[in-house]
Structure formats: C-alpha cells, structure tokens
mmCIF file with all atom_site columns, C-alpha atoms in Angstrom:
data_model
loop_
_atom_site.group_PDB
_atom_site.id
_atom_site.type_symbol
_atom_site.label_atom_id
_atom_site.label_alt_id
_atom_site.label_comp_id
_atom_site.label_asym_id
_atom_site.label_entity_id
_atom_site.label_seq_id
_atom_site.pdbx_PDB_ins_code
_atom_site.Cartn_x
_atom_site.Cartn_y
_atom_site.Cartn_z
_atom_site.occupancy
_atom_site.B_iso_or_equiv
_atom_site.pdbx_formal_charge
_atom_site.auth_seq_id
_atom_site.auth_comp_id
_atom_site.auth_asym_id
_atom_site.auth_atom_id
_atom_site.pdbx_PDB_model_num
ATOM 1   C CA . ALA A 1 1   ? -179.359 55.526 62.519 1.00 77.00 ? 11  ALA A CA 1
ATOM 2   C CA . GLN A 1 2   ? -181.946 55.804 59.412 1.00 86.00 ? 12  GLN A CA 1
ATOM 3   C CA . LYS A 1 3   ? -183.520 53.045 56.874 1.00 93.00 ? 13  LYS A CA 1
ATOM 4   C CA . VAL A 1 4   ? -185.821 52.538 54.379 1.00 97.00 ? 14  VAL A CA 1
ATOM 5   C CA . THR A 1 5   ? -186.190 48.521 53.032 1.00 97.00 ? 15  THR A CA 1
ATOM 6   C CA . GLN A 1 6   ? -188.632 48.328 49.888 1.00 97.00 ? 16  GLN A CA 1
ATOM 7   C CA . ALA A 1 7   ? -188.002 44.874 49.028 1.00 95.00 ? 17  ALA A CA 1
ATOM 8   C CA . GLN A 1 8   ? -189.751 44.567 46.486 1.00 97.00 ? 18  GLN A CA 1
ATOM 9   C CA . THR A 1 9   ? -187.290 44.820 43.387 1.00 96.00 ? 19  THR A CA 1
ATOM 10  C CA . GLU A 1 10  ? -189.066 44.530 40.310 1.00 97.00 ? 20  GLU A CA 1
ATOM 11  C CA . ILE A 1 11  ? -193.003 44.512 39.829 1.00 97.00 ? 21  ILE A CA 1
ATOM 12  C CA . SER A 1 12  ? -195.069 44.012 36.547 1.00 98.00 ? 22  SER A CA 1
ATOM 13  C CA . VAL A 1 13  ? -198.596 43.569 36.388 1.00 98.00 ? 23  VAL A CA 1
ATOM 14  C CA . VAL A 1 14  ? -200.503 44.479 33.919 1.00 98.00 ? 24  VAL A CA 1
ATOM 15  C CA . GLU A 1 15  ? -203.117 47.191 32.412 1.00 98.00 ? 25  GLU A CA 1
ATOM 16  C CA . LYS A 1 16  ? -205.712 48.186 34.884 1.00 97.00 ? 26  LYS A CA 1
ATOM 17  C CA . GLU A 1 17  ? -204.602 46.074 38.420 1.00 98.00 ? 27  GLU A CA 1
ATOM 18  C CA . ASP A 1 18  ? -204.108 47.083 41.188 1.00 98.00 ? 28  ASP A CA 1
ATOM 19  C CA . VAL A 1 19  ? -200.509 47.087 42.288 1.00 98.00 ? 29  VAL A CA 1
ATOM 20  C CA . THR A 1 20  ? -198.742 48.104 45.983 1.00 98.00 ? 30  THR A CA 1
ATOM 21  C CA . LEU A 1 21  ? -195.363 49.012 46.783 1.00 98.00 ? 31  LEU A CA 1
ATOM 22  C CA . ASP A 1 22  ? -194.096 48.268 49.817 1.00 98.00 ? 32  ASP A CA 1
ATOM 23  C CA . CYS A 1 23  ? -191.983 50.593 52.522 1.00 98.00 ? 33  CYS A CA 1
ATOM 24  C CA . VAL A 1 24  ? -190.689 49.936 56.183 1.00 98.00 ? 34  VAL A CA 1
ATOM 25  C CA . TYR A 1 25  ? -188.612 51.699 57.595 1.00 97.00 ? 35  TYR A CA 1
ATOM 26  C CA . GLU A 1 26  ? -186.617 52.363 60.591 1.00 95.00 ? 36  GLU A CA 1
ATOM 27  C CA . THR A 1 27  ? -185.979 55.266 62.832 1.00 91.00 ? 37  THR A CA 1
ATOM 28  C CA . ARG A 1 28  ? -185.238 56.031 66.464 1.00 87.00 ? 38  ARG A CA 1
ATOM 29  C CA . ASP A 1 29  ? -186.752 59.582 66.163 1.00 84.00 ? 39  ASP A CA 1
ATOM 30  C CA . THR A 1 30  ? -190.013 60.128 67.569 1.00 83.00 ? 40  THR A CA 1
ATOM 31  C CA . THR A 1 31  ? -190.983 63.255 64.784 1.00 84.00 ? 41  THR A CA 1
ATOM 32  C CA . TYR A 1 32  ? -190.455 62.159 61.101 1.00 88.00 ? 42  TYR A CA 1
ATOM 33  C CA . TYR A 1 33  ? -191.888 62.367 57.634 1.00 89.00 ? 43  TYR A CA 1
ATOM 34  C CA . LEU A 1 34  ? -191.881 60.067 54.726 1.00 92.00 ? 44  LEU A CA 1
ATOM 35  C CA . PHE A 1 35  ? -192.338 60.690 51.545 1.00 94.00 ? 45  PHE A CA 1
ATOM 36  C CA . TRP A 1 36  ? -192.836 58.685 48.219 1.00 96.00 ? 46  TRP A CA 1
ATOM 37  C CA . TYR A 1 37  ? -190.847 59.982 45.099 1.00 96.00 ? 47  TYR A CA 1
ATOM 38  C CA . LYS A 1 38  ? -191.347 58.705 40.889 1.00 97.00 ? 48  LYS A CA 1
ATOM 39  C CA . GLN A 1 39  ? -188.711 58.440 38.670 1.00 96.00 ? 49  GLN A CA 1
ATOM 40  C CA . PRO A 1 40  ? -189.679 58.052 35.149 1.00 96.00 ? 50  PRO A CA 1
ATOM 41  C CA . PRO A 1 41  ? -187.888 56.667 32.539 1.00 94.00 ? 51  PRO A CA 1
ATOM 42  C CA . SER A 1 42  ? -187.148 60.476 32.316 1.00 93.00 ? 52  SER A CA 1
ATOM 43  C CA . GLY A 1 43  ? -185.145 60.597 34.580 1.00 93.00 ? 53  GLY A CA 1
ATOM 44  C CA . GLU A 1 44  ? -186.152 63.696 36.949 1.00 93.00 ? 54  GLU A CA 1
ATOM 45  C CA . LEU A 1 45  ? -187.687 62.814 40.234 1.00 95.00 ? 55  LEU A CA 1
ATOM 46  C CA . VAL A 1 46  ? -191.278 63.375 40.948 1.00 93.00 ? 56  VAL A CA 1
ATOM 47  C CA . PHE A 1 47  ? -192.496 64.705 44.669 1.00 92.00 ? 57  PHE A CA 1
ATOM 48  C CA . LEU A 1 48  ? -195.792 62.319 45.257 1.00 94.00 ? 58  LEU A CA 1
ATOM 49  C CA . ILE A 1 49  ? -196.783 62.617 48.932 1.00 91.00 ? 59  ILE A CA 1
ATOM 50  C CA . ARG A 1 50  ? -195.736 63.545 52.778 1.00 89.00 ? 60  ARG A CA 1
ATOM 51  C CA . ARG A 1 51  ? -196.720 61.843 55.876 1.00 89.00 ? 61  ARG A CA 1
ATOM 52  C CA . ASN A 1 52  ? -195.598 63.471 59.295 1.00 87.00 ? 62  ASN A CA 1
ATOM 53  C CA . SER A 1 53  ? -195.358 60.578 62.129 1.00 88.00 ? 63  SER A CA 1
ATOM 54  C CA . PHE A 1 54  ? -198.206 61.901 64.224 1.00 87.00 ? 64  PHE A CA 1
ATOM 55  C CA . ASP A 1 55  ? -200.632 61.332 61.138 1.00 85.00 ? 65  ASP A CA 1
ATOM 56  C CA . GLU A 1 56  ? -201.653 58.256 60.607 1.00 84.00 ? 66  GLU A CA 1
ATOM 57  C CA . GLN A 1 57  ? -204.810 58.969 58.261 1.00 84.00 ? 67  GLN A CA 1
ATOM 58  C CA . ASN A 1 58  ? -204.479 57.271 55.456 1.00 86.00 ? 68  ASN A CA 1
ATOM 59  C CA . GLU A 1 59  ? -204.741 59.615 51.731 1.00 86.00 ? 69  GLU A CA 1
ATOM 60  C CA . ILE A 1 60  ? -206.361 59.353 48.489 1.00 88.00 ? 70  ILE A CA 1
ATOM 61  C CA . SER A 1 61  ? -205.334 60.772 45.923 1.00 89.00 ? 71  SER A CA 1
ATOM 62  C CA . GLY A 1 62  ? -206.863 59.789 42.458 1.00 93.00 ? 72  GLY A CA 1
ATOM 63  C CA . ARG A 1 63  ? -205.662 56.503 41.909 1.00 95.00 ? 73  ARG A CA 1
ATOM 64  C CA . TYR A 1 64  ? -202.767 56.535 44.017 1.00 95.00 ? 74  TYR A CA 1
ATOM 65  C CA . SER A 1 65  ? -203.092 55.906 48.199 1.00 94.00 ? 75  SER A CA 1
ATOM 66  C CA . TRP A 1 66  ? -201.201 55.558 51.001 1.00 94.00 ? 76  TRP A CA 1
ATOM 67  C CA . ASN A 1 67  ? -201.418 53.543 53.945 1.00 94.00 ? 77  ASN A CA 1
ATOM 68  C CA . PHE A 1 68  ? -199.315 54.794 57.062 1.00 94.00 ? 78  PHE A CA 1
ATOM 69  C CA . GLN A 1 69  ? -198.862 52.371 60.157 1.00 94.00 ? 79  GLN A CA 1
ATOM 70  C CA . LYS A 1 70  ? -196.780 53.518 63.046 1.00 92.00 ? 80  LYS A CA 1
ATOM 71  C CA . SER A 1 71  ? -197.751 49.966 64.511 1.00 93.00 ? 81  SER A CA 1
ATOM 72  C CA . THR A 1 72  ? -195.806 48.174 61.517 1.00 95.00 ? 82  THR A CA 1
ATOM 73  C CA . SER A 1 73  ? -192.849 51.192 60.483 1.00 95.00 ? 83  SER A CA 1
ATOM 74  C CA . SER A 1 74  ? -194.514 50.255 56.895 1.00 96.00 ? 84  SER A CA 1
ATOM 75  C CA . PHE A 1 75  ? -195.742 53.022 55.071 1.00 96.00 ? 85  PHE A CA 1
ATOM 76  C CA . ASN A 1 76  ? -197.374 51.408 51.348 1.00 97.00 ? 86  ASN A CA 1
ATOM 77  C CA . PHE A 1 77  ? -198.297 52.580 48.447 1.00 96.00 ? 87  PHE A CA 1
ATOM 78  C CA . THR A 1 78  ? -201.166 50.993 45.893 1.00 96.00 ? 88  THR A CA 1
ATOM 79  C CA . ILE A 1 79  ? -202.126 52.209 42.553 1.00 97.00 ? 89  ILE A CA 1
ATOM 80  C CA . THR A 1 80  ? -205.573 51.517 41.598 1.00 97.00 ? 90  THR A CA 1
ATOM 81  C CA . ALA A 1 81  ? -206.276 50.855 38.123 1.00 97.00 ? 91  ALA A CA 1
ATOM 82  C CA . SER A 1 82  ? -202.828 50.628 37.002 1.00 97.00 ? 92  SER A CA 1
ATOM 83  C CA . GLN A 1 83  ? -201.835 52.874 33.671 1.00 97.00 ? 93  GLN A CA 1
ATOM 84  C CA . VAL A 1 84  ? -199.053 52.128 31.441 1.00 97.00 ? 94  VAL A CA 1
ATOM 85  C CA . VAL A 1 85  ? -197.725 55.328 32.398 1.00 96.00 ? 95  VAL A CA 1
ATOM 86  C CA . ASP A 1 86  ? -197.480 54.604 35.913 1.00 97.00 ? 96  ASP A CA 1
ATOM 87  C CA . SER A 1 87  ? -194.226 52.560 34.607 1.00 98.00 ? 97  SER A CA 1
ATOM 88  C CA . ALA A 1 88  ? -191.642 54.365 37.251 1.00 97.00 ? 98  ALA A CA 1
ATOM 89  C CA . VAL A 1 89  ? -189.580 53.399 39.709 1.00 97.00 ? 99  VAL A CA 1
ATOM 90  C CA . TYR A 1 90  ? -190.579 54.591 43.118 1.00 98.00 ? 100 TYR A CA 1
ATOM 91  C CA . PHE A 1 91  ? -188.884 55.344 45.821 1.00 97.00 ? 101 PHE A CA 1
ATOM 92  C CA . CYS A 1 92  ? -189.402 55.468 49.689 1.00 97.00 ? 102 CYS A CA 1
ATOM 93  C CA . ALA A 1 93  ? -187.905 58.072 51.432 1.00 95.00 ? 103 ALA A CA 1
ATOM 94  C CA . LEU A 1 94  ? -187.642 58.784 55.484 1.00 93.00 ? 104 LEU A CA 1
ATOM 95  C CA . SER A 1 95  ? -186.635 62.600 57.023 1.00 89.00 ? 105 SER A CA 1
ATOM 96  C CA . GLU A 1 96  ? -185.215 62.677 60.261 1.00 78.00 ? 106 GLU A CA 1
ATOM 97  C CA . GLY A 1 97  ? -186.963 64.918 63.215 1.00 64.00 ? 107 GLY A CA 1
ATOM 98  C CA . ASP A 1 98  ? -186.222 66.287 66.565 1.00 53.00 ? 108 ASP A CA 1
ATOM 99  C CA . SER A 1 99  ? -183.174 63.923 66.822 1.00 47.00 ? 109 SER A CA 1
ATOM 100 C CA . GLY A 1 100 ? -180.718 64.105 63.864 1.00 51.00 ? 110 GLY A CA 1
ATOM 101 C CA . ALA A 1 101 ? -178.333 66.276 63.147 1.00 57.00 ? 111 ALA A CA 1
ATOM 102 C CA . GLY A 1 102 ? -180.630 69.516 61.810 1.00 64.00 ? 112 GLY A CA 1
ATOM 103 C CA . SER A 1 103 ? -179.838 68.553 58.364 1.00 72.00 ? 113 SER A CA 1
ATOM 104 C CA . TYR A 1 104 ? -183.070 66.964 57.424 1.00 77.00 ? 114 TYR A CA 1
ATOM 105 C CA . GLN A 1 105 ? -181.547 64.774 54.992 1.00 83.00 ? 115 GLN A CA 1
ATOM 106 C CA . LEU A 1 106 ? -183.552 62.067 53.224 1.00 88.00 ? 116 LEU A CA 1
ATOM 107 C CA . THR A 1 107 ? -182.416 58.725 52.985 1.00 92.00 ? 117 THR A CA 1
ATOM 108 C CA . PHE A 1 108 ? -183.936 56.692 50.279 1.00 95.00 ? 118 PHE A CA 1
ATOM 109 C CA . GLY A 1 109 ? -185.297 53.274 50.149 1.00 96.00 ? 119 GLY A CA 1
ATOM 110 C CA . LYS A 1 110 ? -183.817 51.495 46.706 1.00 96.00 ? 120 LYS A CA 1
ATOM 111 C CA . GLY A 1 111 ? -186.496 51.858 45.102 1.00 97.00 ? 121 GLY A CA 1
ATOM 112 C CA . THR A 1 112 ? -189.305 49.541 43.426 1.00 97.00 ? 122 THR A CA 1
ATOM 113 C CA . LYS A 1 113 ? -189.178 49.621 39.391 1.00 97.00 ? 123 LYS A CA 1
ATOM 114 C CA . LEU A 1 114 ? -192.955 49.219 38.197 1.00 98.00 ? 124 LEU A CA 1
ATOM 115 C CA . SER A 1 115 ? -193.938 48.395 34.820 1.00 98.00 ? 125 SER A CA 1
ATOM 116 C CA . VAL A 1 116 ? -197.147 48.151 33.844 1.00 98.00 ? 126 VAL A CA 1
ATOM 117 C CA . ILE A 1 117 ? -198.044 45.830 30.122 1.00 97.00 ? 127 ILE A CA 1
ATOM 118 C CA . PRO A 1 118 ? -200.396 47.060 28.100 1.00 95.00 ? 128 PRO A CA 1
ATOM 119 C CA . ASN B 2 1   ? -189.556 79.197 37.421 1.00 61.00 ? 19  ASN B CA 1
ATOM 120 C CA . ALA B 2 2   ? -186.602 77.275 37.065 1.00 74.00 ? 20  ALA B CA 1
ATOM 121 C CA . GLY B 2 3   ? -186.569 75.747 40.982 1.00 93.00 ? 21  GLY B CA 1
ATOM 122 C CA . VAL B 2 4   ? -183.471 73.755 40.657 1.00 96.00 ? 22  VAL B CA 1
ATOM 123 C CA . THR B 2 5   ? -180.904 73.659 37.458 1.00 97.00 ? 23  THR B CA 1
ATOM 124 C CA . GLN B 2 6   ? -178.012 71.063 37.331 1.00 97.00 ? 24  GLN B CA 1
ATOM 125 C CA . THR B 2 7   ? -174.771 72.098 34.870 1.00 97.00 ? 25  THR B CA 1
ATOM 126 C CA . PRO B 2 8   ? -174.304 70.234 33.067 1.00 97.00 ? 26  PRO B CA 1
ATOM 127 C CA . LYS B 2 9   ? -176.553 67.279 31.791 1.00 96.00 ? 27  LYS B CA 1
ATOM 128 C CA . PHE B 2 10  ? -173.964 64.723 30.843 1.00 96.00 ? 28  PHE B CA 1
ATOM 129 C CA . ARG B 2 11  ? -170.507 64.564 30.836 1.00 97.00 ? 29  ARG B CA 1
ATOM 130 C CA . VAL B 2 12  ? -167.593 62.346 30.058 1.00 97.00 ? 30  VAL B CA 1
ATOM 131 C CA . LEU B 2 13  ? -164.643 62.271 32.105 1.00 97.00 ? 31  LEU B CA 1
ATOM 132 C CA . LYS B 2 14  ? -161.306 60.209 31.749 1.00 97.00 ? 32  LYS B CA 1
ATOM 133 C CA . THR B 2 15  ? -160.163 58.989 34.836 1.00 98.00 ? 33  THR B CA 1
ATOM 134 C CA . GLY B 2 16  ? -157.224 61.151 37.237 1.00 97.00 ? 34  GLY B CA 1
ATOM 135 C CA . GLN B 2 17  ? -159.264 64.395 35.107 1.00 97.00 ? 35  GLN B CA 1
ATOM 136 C CA . SER B 2 18  ? -161.626 66.788 37.464 1.00 96.00 ? 36  SER B CA 1
ATOM 137 C CA . MET B 2 19  ? -164.740 68.349 37.271 1.00 96.00 ? 37  MET B CA 1
ATOM 138 C CA . THR B 2 20  ? -167.115 71.330 38.931 1.00 97.00 ? 38  THR B CA 1
ATOM 139 C CA . LEU B 2 21  ? -171.238 70.149 38.215 1.00 98.00 ? 39  LEU B CA 1
ATOM 140 C CA . LEU B 2 22  ? -173.044 72.965 39.661 1.00 97.00 ? 40  LEU B CA 1
ATOM 141 C CA . CYS B 2 23  ? -176.442 73.386 41.297 1.00 98.00 ? 41  CYS B CA 1
ATOM 142 C CA . ALA B 2 24  ? -178.869 76.563 41.445 1.00 98.00 ? 42  ALA B CA 1
ATOM 143 C CA . GLN B 2 25  ? -181.799 76.674 43.266 1.00 97.00 ? 43  GLN B CA 1
ATOM 144 C CA . ASP B 2 26  ? -183.937 80.098 43.040 1.00 95.00 ? 44  ASP B CA 1
ATOM 145 C CA . MET B 2 27  ? -186.631 79.610 45.425 1.00 93.00 ? 45  MET B CA 1
ATOM 146 C CA . ASN B 2 28  ? -183.986 80.750 48.303 1.00 93.00 ? 46  ASN B CA 1
ATOM 147 C CA . HIS B 2 29  ? -184.414 77.703 50.166 1.00 92.00 ? 47  HIS B CA 1
ATOM 148 C CA . GLU B 2 30  ? -181.185 77.288 52.836 1.00 91.00 ? 48  GLU B CA 1
ATOM 149 C CA . TYR B 2 31  ? -180.524 73.390 52.700 1.00 92.00 ? 49  TYR B CA 1
ATOM 150 C CA . MET B 2 32  ? -178.990 72.116 49.938 1.00 95.00 ? 50  MET B CA 1
ATOM 151 C CA . TYR B 2 33  ? -177.829 68.428 49.342 1.00 95.00 ? 51  TYR B CA 1
ATOM 152 C CA . TRP B 2 34  ? -175.439 66.493 46.414 1.00 97.00 ? 52  TRP B CA 1
ATOM 153 C CA . TYR B 2 35  ? -176.663 62.961 46.020 1.00 97.00 ? 53  TYR B CA 1
ATOM 154 C CA . ARG B 2 36  ? -175.974 59.725 43.525 1.00 97.00 ? 54  ARG B CA 1
ATOM 155 C CA . GLN B 2 37  ? -177.870 57.419 42.236 1.00 97.00 ? 55  GLN B CA 1
ATOM 156 C CA . ASP B 2 38  ? -176.517 54.172 41.066 1.00 95.00 ? 56  ASP B CA 1
ATOM 157 C CA . PRO B 2 39  ? -178.324 50.998 40.036 1.00 89.00 ? 57  PRO B CA 1
ATOM 158 C CA . GLY B 2 40  ? -179.549 48.876 42.910 1.00 85.00 ? 58  GLY B CA 1
ATOM 159 C CA . MET B 2 41  ? -179.073 51.384 45.142 1.00 87.00 ? 59  MET B CA 1
ATOM 160 C CA . GLY B 2 42  ? -181.245 54.367 45.506 1.00 90.00 ? 60  GLY B CA 1
ATOM 161 C CA . LEU B 2 43  ? -179.852 57.702 46.491 1.00 95.00 ? 61  LEU B CA 1
ATOM 162 C CA . ARG B 2 44  ? -177.072 58.076 48.851 1.00 95.00 ? 62  ARG B CA 1
ATOM 163 C CA . LEU B 2 45  ? -176.174 61.333 50.158 1.00 95.00 ? 63  LEU B CA 1
ATOM 164 C CA . ILE B 2 46  ? -172.691 63.109 49.616 1.00 96.00 ? 64  ILE B CA 1
ATOM 165 C CA . HIS B 2 47  ? -172.970 66.297 51.112 1.00 96.00 ? 65  HIS B CA 1
ATOM 166 C CA . TYR B 2 48  ? -174.639 68.253 52.263 1.00 94.00 ? 66  TYR B CA 1
ATOM 167 C CA . SER B 2 49  ? -175.408 72.320 53.201 1.00 94.00 ? 67  SER B CA 1
ATOM 168 C CA . VAL B 2 50  ? -177.477 73.936 55.955 1.00 89.00 ? 68  VAL B CA 1
ATOM 169 C CA . GLY B 2 51  ? -177.034 77.758 54.611 1.00 91.00 ? 69  GLY B CA 1
ATOM 170 C CA . GLU B 2 52  ? -174.377 79.944 53.087 1.00 93.00 ? 70  GLU B CA 1
ATOM 171 C CA . GLY B 2 53  ? -170.561 79.159 53.911 1.00 93.00 ? 71  GLY B CA 1
ATOM 172 C CA . THR B 2 54  ? -171.255 75.957 55.809 1.00 93.00 ? 72  THR B CA 1
ATOM 173 C CA . THR B 2 55  ? -171.429 71.842 54.610 1.00 95.00 ? 73  THR B CA 1
ATOM 174 C CA . ALA B 2 56  ? -171.319 68.817 55.615 1.00 93.00 ? 74  ALA B CA 1
ATOM 175 C CA . LYS B 2 57  ? -170.121 65.309 54.558 1.00 94.00 ? 75  LYS B CA 1
ATOM 176 C CA . GLY B 2 58  ? -173.527 62.613 54.107 1.00 92.00 ? 76  GLY B CA 1
ATOM 177 C CA . GLU B 2 59  ? -173.262 58.738 53.777 1.00 92.00 ? 77  GLU B CA 1
ATOM 178 C CA . VAL B 2 60  ? -170.631 58.574 50.426 1.00 95.00 ? 78  VAL B CA 1
ATOM 179 C CA . PRO B 2 61  ? -168.255 61.884 51.106 1.00 96.00 ? 79  PRO B CA 1
ATOM 180 C CA . ASP B 2 62  ? -165.432 60.923 49.780 1.00 96.00 ? 80  ASP B CA 1
ATOM 181 C CA . GLY B 2 63  ? -163.004 61.930 46.798 1.00 96.00 ? 81  GLY B CA 1
ATOM 182 C CA . TYR B 2 64  ? -166.120 64.797 46.667 1.00 98.00 ? 82  TYR B CA 1
ATOM 183 C CA . ASN B 2 65  ? -165.542 68.666 47.994 1.00 97.00 ? 83  ASN B CA 1
ATOM 184 C CA . VAL B 2 66  ? -168.286 70.865 47.909 1.00 97.00 ? 84  VAL B CA 1
ATOM 185 C CA . SER B 2 67  ? -168.803 74.391 48.538 1.00 97.00 ? 85  SER B CA 1
ATOM 186 C CA . ARG B 2 68  ? -171.584 76.621 49.283 1.00 97.00 ? 86  ARG B CA 1
ATOM 187 C CA . LEU B 2 69  ? -170.098 80.685 48.755 1.00 95.00 ? 87  LEU B CA 1
ATOM 188 C CA . LYS B 2 70  ? -173.646 81.639 47.656 1.00 96.00 ? 88  LYS B CA 1
ATOM 189 C CA . LYS B 2 71  ? -176.941 80.657 49.078 1.00 96.00 ? 89  LYS B CA 1
ATOM 190 C CA . GLN B 2 72  ? -178.463 79.864 45.588 1.00 97.00 ? 90  GLN B CA 1
ATOM 191 C CA . ASN B 2 73  ? -175.167 77.545 44.480 1.00 98.00 ? 91  ASN B CA 1
ATOM 192 C CA . PHE B 2 74  ? -174.103 74.485 45.402 1.00 98.00 ? 92  PHE B CA 1
ATOM 193 C CA . LEU B 2 75  ? -171.096 73.651 43.735 1.00 98.00 ? 93  LEU B CA 1
ATOM 194 C CA . LEU B 2 76  ? -169.792 69.577 43.698 1.00 98.00 ? 94  LEU B CA 1
ATOM 195 C CA . GLY B 2 77  ? -166.486 68.952 42.972 1.00 98.00 ? 95  GLY B CA 1
ATOM 196 C CA . LEU B 2 78  ? -164.755 65.787 41.813 1.00 96.00 ? 96  LEU B CA 1
ATOM 197 C CA . GLU B 2 79  ? -160.846 66.253 41.930 1.00 92.00 ? 97  GLU B CA 1
ATOM 198 C CA . SER B 2 80  ? -159.906 63.320 40.267 1.00 96.00 ? 98  SER B CA 1
ATOM 199 C CA . ALA B 2 81  ? -161.992 61.489 38.977 1.00 96.00 ? 99  ALA B CA 1
ATOM 200 C CA . ALA B 2 82  ? -162.416 57.815 39.470 1.00 97.00 ? 100 ALA B CA 1
ATOM 201 C CA . PRO B 2 83  ? -164.485 54.874 37.215 1.00 97.00 ? 101 PRO B CA 1
ATOM 202 C CA . SER B 2 84  ? -166.575 54.175 40.989 1.00 97.00 ? 102 SER B CA 1
ATOM 203 C CA . GLN B 2 85  ? -167.582 57.806 40.709 1.00 98.00 ? 103 GLN B CA 1
ATOM 204 C CA . THR B 2 86  ? -169.409 56.901 37.792 1.00 98.00 ? 104 THR B CA 1
ATOM 205 C CA . SER B 2 87  ? -172.959 57.814 38.563 1.00 98.00 ? 105 SER B CA 1
ATOM 206 C CA . VAL B 2 88  ? -176.118 59.742 38.139 1.00 98.00 ? 106 VAL B CA 1
ATOM 207 C CA . TYR B 2 89  ? -176.053 62.863 40.461 1.00 98.00 ? 107 TYR B CA 1
ATOM 208 C CA . PHE B 2 90  ? -179.191 64.595 41.943 1.00 98.00 ? 108 PHE B CA 1
ATOM 209 C CA . CYS B 2 91  ? -178.508 68.167 43.411 1.00 97.00 ? 109 CYS B CA 1
ATOM 210 C CA . ALA B 2 92  ? -182.017 69.309 45.963 1.00 96.00 ? 110 ALA B CA 1
ATOM 211 C CA . SER B 2 93  ? -183.229 71.892 47.890 1.00 94.00 ? 111 SER B CA 1
ATOM 212 C CA . LYS B 2 94  ? -185.311 72.834 50.526 1.00 90.00 ? 112 LYS B CA 1
ATOM 213 C CA . TRP B 2 95  ? -186.300 75.143 53.157 1.00 84.00 ? 113 TRP B CA 1
ATOM 214 C CA . ALA B 2 96  ? -184.972 75.447 56.691 1.00 74.00 ? 114 ALA B CA 1
ATOM 215 C CA . SER B 2 97  ? -188.809 74.954 58.306 1.00 68.00 ? 115 SER B CA 1
ATOM 216 C CA . PHE B 2 98  ? -189.217 71.303 59.314 1.00 61.00 ? 116 PHE B CA 1
ATOM 217 C CA . MET B 2 99  ? -193.137 71.811 58.837 1.00 61.00 ? 117 MET B CA 1
ATOM 218 C CA . ASN B 2 100 ? -192.020 72.551 55.195 1.00 54.00 ? 118 ASN B CA 1
ATOM 219 C CA . THR B 2 101 ? -189.735 69.436 54.232 1.00 67.00 ? 119 THR B CA 1
ATOM 220 C CA . GLU B 2 102 ? -190.423 68.827 50.993 1.00 82.00 ? 120 GLU B CA 1
ATOM 221 C CA . ALA B 2 103 ? -187.500 68.407 48.573 1.00 89.00 ? 121 ALA B CA 1
ATOM 222 C CA . PHE B 2 104 ? -187.058 70.084 45.377 1.00 92.00 ? 122 PHE B CA 1
ATOM 223 C CA . PHE B 2 105 ? -184.470 67.872 42.650 1.00 95.00 ? 123 PHE B CA 1
ATOM 224 C CA . GLY B 2 106 ? -182.573 68.972 39.990 1.00 96.00 ? 124 GLY B CA 1
ATOM 225 C CA . GLN B 2 107 ? -183.046 66.575 36.804 1.00 96.00 ? 125 GLN B CA 1
ATOM 226 C CA . GLY B 2 108 ? -179.748 65.268 37.163 1.00 96.00 ? 126 GLY B CA 1
ATOM 227 C CA . THR B 2 109 ? -176.389 64.956 35.923 1.00 97.00 ? 127 THR B CA 1
ATOM 228 C CA . ARG B 2 110 ? -175.081 62.186 34.665 1.00 97.00 ? 128 ARG B CA 1
ATOM 229 C CA . LEU B 2 111 ? -171.200 61.329 34.852 1.00 97.00 ? 129 LEU B CA 1
ATOM 230 C CA . THR B 2 112 ? -169.338 58.778 33.320 1.00 97.00 ? 130 THR B CA 1
ATOM 231 C CA . VAL B 2 113 ? -165.685 58.259 34.677 1.00 97.00 ? 131 VAL B CA 1
ATOM 232 C CA . VAL B 2 114 ? -163.398 56.349 31.565 1.00 97.00 ? 132 VAL B CA 1
#
C-alpha cells in the first residue's frame, strides 16, 4: 500500500523568509512518480512538479526547489524568498509504478497550509 | 482550451436526494478519476476509469456510483445523499502511458448535503 505523509499541517512565515515543506512517502514499487500540487485560496489544483523514482537530481525552478532522496523516502519542497502569493495548501502525491493495478492513481498527503505574512 | 470541466460548480442537496456530477475532458485522455477533498484529509480517490466502458472502486467508493459511457465523460452519481458526502469533489484525467503521468484536474464541485 502506498502512503504519503506531510507532517506539517500549517506553517506561517514572514514574507521573504525561506520555507521547506516536508513530504515522506511509502511504496513497495521500484518505479513510481512523485508530485507536488498547489491549491491556492481559489480552490483549483495547480501542478508544480513531477519526479520519477530513477531521477534523484534536485530541481530548481525560479524560487522553487525540490530535494528528492530515495534513501530517506523524502521529496521536500523549498520556497526561497517567500511571497504572499505563495500562500496556499500544498499537496505531495505519489503515483504507483510497475506493481500496481495499472490505474496510476495519485495517493495524496493531507496537505500543508502555508501562510505568508506580509 | 477547456481541459477538464466539472458541472455543476456548487450544489446544495437535501438528505436523500440524488444528483449526478459531470466531468468532461477534451484531451482524449484514457484515465479519469473522481476524488473528494475533506478538511485535513487531503484528496481521496472515490472511483476511477481506465477507459470507456470500464470503472473501478477507489479508496472511498461507498454511496457513489460512476459511469463512463463516452471516453470524454465521467459521471459521478449520488443515489441518496447523506450529510457525510458534503465535500469538494475533483475530477482528474491523464494519459494512459506511465511516462506521461501528470493528472489534469477540474475546478472542483462544492457539494453541501443538509
């Protein structure tokens, strides 16, 4: 069974601070994908990044960066110099690979609500 | 460029009433999903479909039925609504290929059962 744990329920930071959102996952698959989605107050789900289990390179996109470590089953997300527009709920998710039922469904964590205070 | 469209966006039902939520995608995706989002619970899978004419149960299927008569549409039905089904419902779709696993989500349907 797959499981995604986002231990931080809510985080508040002051604008321009850096913040890291933690994500720990469990899976028996050797091939899998990890995702981060953003849900702003307007409610829609915005795709941020996809990472497959064979690619442990860290990725940077502007102020966003992701650190994938298979040894600790973690896929953490860092926002540098946070802005008020970053305020949202962030979800980490896992998609099965080669040993699942073939549905490639996403298993979500419970989300971390980030509040950036001006 | 519609992507995934959910209808309706908001609905209030009385306990025991029935309704159908419609999800339509114009990307020719094979896979479609219905999730529900509850406070502090993340998104949980209700039902999914891997192709036209096929459906399967997810993590929380009780009280819901689905149909996929056309590839582009995935319907979620509540036969007898209960207050426990008050939630935000999201539909998603994706390509069948594992190498293209980004799921595209609709805008959500906020359902209140009173």
